[in-house]
Tab-separated table of C-alpha atoms in Angstrom:
chain	number	residue	atom	x	y	z
A	1	GLU	CA	70.826	81.928	215.367
A	2	ALA	CA	67.463	82.006	216.601
A	3	GLY	CA	67.223	83.760	220.173
A	4	VAL	CA	65.060	82.662	223.276
A	5	THR	CA	60.782	81.583	222.237
A	6	GLN	CA	57.867	81.569	224.253
A	7	PHE	CA	54.684	79.928	222.923
A	8	PRO	CA	52.259	81.181	223.490
A	9	SER	CA	52.508	84.869	223.217
A	10	HIS	CA	49.016	85.248	224.873
A	11	SER	CA	46.680	83.605	227.033
A	12	VAL	CA	43.359	84.065	228.197
A	13	ILE	CA	42.290	81.025	231.068
A	14	GLU	CA	39.498	81.188	233.219
A	15	LYS	CA	40.236	80.722	237.382
A	16	GLY	CA	40.543	77.438	237.778
A	17	GLN	CA	41.637	76.495	234.788
A	18	THR	CA	45.661	75.441	233.748
A	19	VAL	CA	47.816	76.574	231.684
A	20	THR	CA	51.146	75.261	230.329
A	21	LEU	CA	53.914	78.106	228.803
A	22	ARG	CA	56.951	76.744	226.764
A	23	CYS	CA	60.327	78.175	226.714
A	24	ASP	CA	63.233	77.269	223.916
A	25	PRO	CA	66.326	78.424	224.750
A	26	ILE	CA	69.319	79.562	222.764
A	27	SER	CA	70.482	76.504	221.233
A	28	GLY	CA	73.796	75.210	223.721
A	29	HIS	CA	72.198	77.188	226.924
A	30	ASP	CA	72.710	74.971	230.130
A	31	ASN	CA	71.296	77.525	231.805
A	32	LEU	CA	67.455	78.030	231.860
A	33	TYR	CA	65.564	80.772	233.841
A	34	TRP	CA	61.979	81.780	234.453
A	35	TYR	CA	60.577	85.489	235.604
A	36	ARG	CA	57.256	86.419	235.791
A	37	ARG	CA	55.892	90.300	235.702
A	38	VAL	CA	53.327	91.253	238.090
A	39	MET	CA	51.400	94.475	236.479
A	40	GLY	CA	52.916	97.843	238.289
A	41	LYS	CA	55.643	95.346	239.820
A	42	GLU	CA	59.742	95.225	239.166
A	43	ILE	CA	60.344	91.241	236.675
A	44	LYS	CA	60.862	88.853	240.018
A	45	PHE	CA	62.935	85.127	239.493
A	46	LEU	CA	60.613	82.204	239.824
A	47	LEU	CA	63.531	79.297	238.889
A	48	HIS	CA	66.814	77.933	237.107
A	49	PHE	CA	67.410	75.652	235.475
A	50	VAL	CA	71.003	73.634	235.257
A	51	LYS	CA	70.083	70.969	232.124
A	52	GLU	CA	67.439	69.692	233.499
A	53	SER	CA	67.894	70.190	236.778
A	54	LYS	CA	66.301	73.174	239.618
A	55	GLN	CA	69.245	74.636	240.545
A	56	ASP	CA	67.262	76.956	242.207
A	57	GLU	CA	62.967	76.879	243.118
A	58	SER	CA	63.340	79.439	245.889
A	59	GLY	CA	61.049	82.098	243.034
A	60	MET	CA	58.274	80.152	242.419
A	61	PRO	CA	55.348	81.582	244.252
A	62	ASN	CA	53.669	78.282	245.324
A	63	ASN	CA	52.800	74.783	244.664
A	64	ARG	CA	49.985	75.635	241.846
A	65	PHE	CA	53.099	76.090	239.909
A	66	LEU	CA	55.310	73.393	238.567
A	67	ALA	CA	58.477	73.431	235.736
A	68	GLU	CA	59.979	71.030	234.207
A	69	ARG	CA	62.972	70.479	231.959
A	70	THR	CA	62.911	67.161	230.646
A	71	GLY	CA	66.152	66.381	228.604
A	72	GLY	CA	67.968	69.558	229.428
A	73	THR	CA	66.275	71.977	226.684
A	74	TYR	CA	62.893	72.984	226.368
A	75	SER	CA	61.331	74.130	229.749
A	76	THR	CA	57.349	74.513	230.391
A	77	LEU	CA	55.851	75.554	233.776
A	78	LYS	CA	52.164	74.499	233.880
A	79	VAL	CA	49.780	77.100	236.202
A	80	GLN	CA	46.996	74.908	238.367
A	81	PRO	CA	44.318	75.653	238.852
A	82	ALA	CA	44.782	79.646	238.252
A	83	GLU	CA	44.311	82.464	240.438
A	84	LEU	CA	43.383	86.216	239.296
A	85	GLU	CA	46.923	87.026	240.935
A	86	ASP	CA	48.539	85.109	238.089
A	87	SER	CA	48.156	87.058	235.950
A	88	GLY	CA	51.583	88.757	234.417
A	89	VAL	CA	53.828	88.064	232.097
A	90	TYR	CA	56.401	85.066	231.887
A	91	PHE	CA	59.836	85.584	230.844
A	92	CYS	CA	62.255	82.501	229.806
A	93	ALA	CA	66.290	83.908	229.667
A	94	SER	CA	69.045	81.460	228.631
A	95	SER	CA	72.390	81.986	229.339
A	96	GLN	CA	75.669	79.873	228.652
A	97	ASP	CA	77.888	80.897	230.854
A	98	GLY	CA	76.956	79.806	234.708
A	99	ARG	CA	77.183	83.056	236.026
A	100	GLY	CA	75.184	84.768	234.157
A	101	GLU	CA	75.977	87.640	233.291
A	102	THR	CA	74.724	87.407	229.956
A	103	GLN	CA	70.906	86.313	229.617
A	104	TYR	CA	69.580	86.373	226.876
A	105	PHE	CA	65.196	86.838	226.524
A	106	GLY	CA	62.480	85.149	225.114
A	107	PRO	CA	59.136	87.689	224.337
A	108	GLY	CA	57.076	86.678	227.080
A	109	THR	CA	53.580	85.597	227.575
A	110	ARG	CA	51.089	87.819	228.544
A	111	LEU	CA	48.944	85.620	231.079
A	112	LEU	CA	45.220	87.077	231.560
A	113	VAL	CA	42.671	85.076	233.896
A	114	LEU	CA	39.736	86.301	234.410
B	1	SER	CA	65.724	91.471	250.861
B	2	GLN	CA	67.515	93.161	247.914
B	3	LYS	CA	65.633	96.557	246.449
B	4	ILE	CA	66.142	98.251	243.403
B	5	GLU	CA	65.477	101.819	242.699
B	6	GLN	CA	64.582	103.520	239.712
B	7	ASN	CA	62.945	106.130	239.353
B	8	SER	CA	59.026	105.410	238.888
B	9	GLU	CA	58.364	108.786	236.353
B	10	ALA	CA	59.702	108.755	232.965
B	11	LEU	CA	62.184	110.530	231.609
B	12	ASN	CA	61.328	113.248	228.402
B	13	ILE	CA	64.470	114.334	226.658
B	14	GLN	CA	64.868	116.745	223.344
B	15	GLU	CA	66.982	114.344	221.223
B	16	GLY	CA	70.380	115.089	220.952
B	17	LYS	CA	70.294	115.531	224.663
B	18	THR	CA	72.324	113.777	226.958
B	19	ALA	CA	69.156	111.074	229.166
B	20	THR	CA	70.901	109.858	232.520
B	21	LEU	CA	68.704	107.040	234.614
B	22	THR	CA	68.896	106.198	237.945
B	23	CYS	CA	69.860	102.701	239.614
B	24	ASN	CA	70.005	102.751	243.434
B	25	TYR	CA	69.941	99.487	245.205
B	26	THR	CA	70.042	98.676	249.582
B	27	ASN	CA	70.808	96.216	251.794
B	28	TYR	CA	73.176	94.503	249.831
B	29	SER	CA	76.183	94.953	247.925
B	30	PRO	CA	76.191	92.778	244.351
B	31	ALA	CA	79.057	92.184	242.499
B	32	TYR	CA	77.673	93.804	239.419
B	33	LEU	CA	75.140	95.789	238.233
B	34	GLN	CA	73.352	95.205	234.661
B	35	TRP	CA	71.408	97.299	232.220
B	36	TYR	CA	68.694	96.425	230.534
B	37	ARG	CA	66.587	97.794	227.267
B	38	GLN	CA	62.561	96.739	227.124
B	39	ASP	CA	60.729	97.644	224.284
B	40	PRO	CA	56.505	96.947	224.653
B	41	GLY	CA	55.254	94.137	224.369
B	42	ARG	CA	59.352	92.523	224.615
B	43	GLY	CA	61.123	90.775	226.753
B	44	PRO	CA	64.812	92.844	227.950
B	45	VAL	CA	67.632	92.788	225.762
B	46	PHE	CA	71.009	93.137	227.269
B	47	LEU	CA	72.664	96.374	226.846
B	48	LEU	CA	75.615	96.232	229.593
B	49	LEU	CA	77.475	94.723	233.077
B	50	ILE	CA	79.922	97.008	235.436
B	51	ARG	CA	81.455	95.492	237.493
B	52	GLU	CA	82.020	96.577	241.656
B	53	ASN	CA	85.645	97.271	241.059
B	54	GLU	CA	85.412	99.484	237.860
B	55	LYS	CA	84.051	102.920	238.284
B	56	GLU	CA	82.269	102.953	234.545
B	57	LYS	CA	82.236	101.307	231.356
B	58	ARG	CA	81.654	102.613	228.363
B	59	LYS	CA	79.895	101.393	224.590
B	60	GLU	CA	79.166	103.455	222.447
B	61	ARG	CA	76.746	106.013	223.230
B	62	LEU	CA	76.144	104.767	225.994
B	63	LYS	CA	78.348	105.022	230.136
B	64	VAL	CA	77.250	103.056	233.395
B	65	THR	CA	78.570	104.402	237.035
B	66	PHE	CA	78.837	102.255	239.862
B	67	ASP	CA	79.726	103.698	243.250
B	68	THR	CA	79.271	101.365	245.499
B	69	THR	CA	79.309	103.639	248.917
B	70	LEU	CA	76.384	105.614	247.385
B	71	LYS	CA	74.814	102.237	246.698
B	72	GLN	CA	74.251	104.022	242.612
B	73	SER	CA	74.434	103.267	239.291
B	74	LEU	CA	73.595	106.294	236.399
B	75	PHE	CA	73.218	105.374	233.621
B	76	HIS	CA	73.754	107.658	230.678
B	77	ILE	CA	72.569	107.631	226.689
B	78	THR	CA	74.683	110.122	224.904
B	79	ALA	CA	73.432	112.120	221.780
B	80	SER	CA	70.030	110.370	222.686
B	81	GLN	CA	68.035	109.691	219.428
B	82	PRO	CA	64.443	108.889	219.239
B	83	ALA	CA	64.375	105.672	218.728
B	84	ASP	CA	66.795	105.745	222.194
B	85	SER	CA	62.594	105.675	223.262
B	86	ALA	CA	63.021	102.565	225.416
B	87	THR	CA	62.446	101.203	229.195
B	88	TYR	CA	65.930	101.038	230.896
B	89	LEU	CA	65.743	98.188	233.840
B	90	CYS	CA	69.094	98.093	236.361
B	91	ALA	CA	69.364	94.433	238.022
B	92	HIS	CA	72.172	92.518	239.650
B	93	PRO	CA	72.224	89.365	241.354
B	94	ARG	CA	69.918	87.953	244.044
B	95	ASN	CA	72.571	86.670	246.364
B	96	SER	CA	76.573	86.349	246.004
B	97	GLY	CA	77.141	83.106	244.147
B	98	TYR	CA	73.459	83.537	242.416
B	99	SER	CA	72.975	83.508	239.261
B	100	THR	CA	69.776	84.765	238.941
B	101	LEU	CA	68.686	88.223	238.815
B	102	THR	CA	66.865	90.720	241.155
B	103	PHE	CA	65.409	93.718	238.804
B	104	GLY	CA	64.111	97.100	239.251
B	105	LYS	CA	61.033	98.673	237.972
B	106	GLY	CA	62.366	100.927	234.844
B	107	THR	CA	62.573	104.556	234.225
B	108	MET	CA	60.530	104.457	230.571
B	109	LEU	CA	62.653	107.334	228.151
B	110	LEU	CA	60.543	108.672	225.616
B	111	VAL	CA	63.284	110.715	223.449
B	112	SER	CA	61.390	113.981	221.162
B	113	PRO	CA	62.590	115.175	217.525
């Protein structure tokens, strides 16, 4: 069974540009989470989808971030326009149960904004 | 807000010894705590979950304790091996009824042959 996959693995962009990150959860997992780790800080929650609906988006830093999960399968996280402080590692996780007790993480996308 | 504290200094031990990592949490009484392993360039990998009504849980060479009075969890790796070298993260639910997680910064473990 394939794990959670994320694309791209790395992205280097200039301030003001747009970047779109993609996450493919484990097949059949209705719950999809986005987290971010900024250098020197802990991993922080961004957003939680249940199927195609946003269950909790209280961790999204501002309106430059837009997450979608059309059809309840893969998800995208778009940052527009990117700022220097958006640099970090963006992780996606999925789980089958709604309690989130076993979350499977992807390898992350390393974003560097110059 | 909830905060998880883990020793930021790397823990260096010799192969065969027991590694003990500490996780302290504040401002919240979580229903459970989780421990993850993270290798460089990889995402966290779930290891163990311990509930608030459990004092101790074991899985092979791993043991986790949960002290709700001290607001602390200890993570032990017995008979440690160089392959156990990684960063270990502690996490708990962000809030009661939520499935999203709050993480600590993690503690790096280095096991020398």
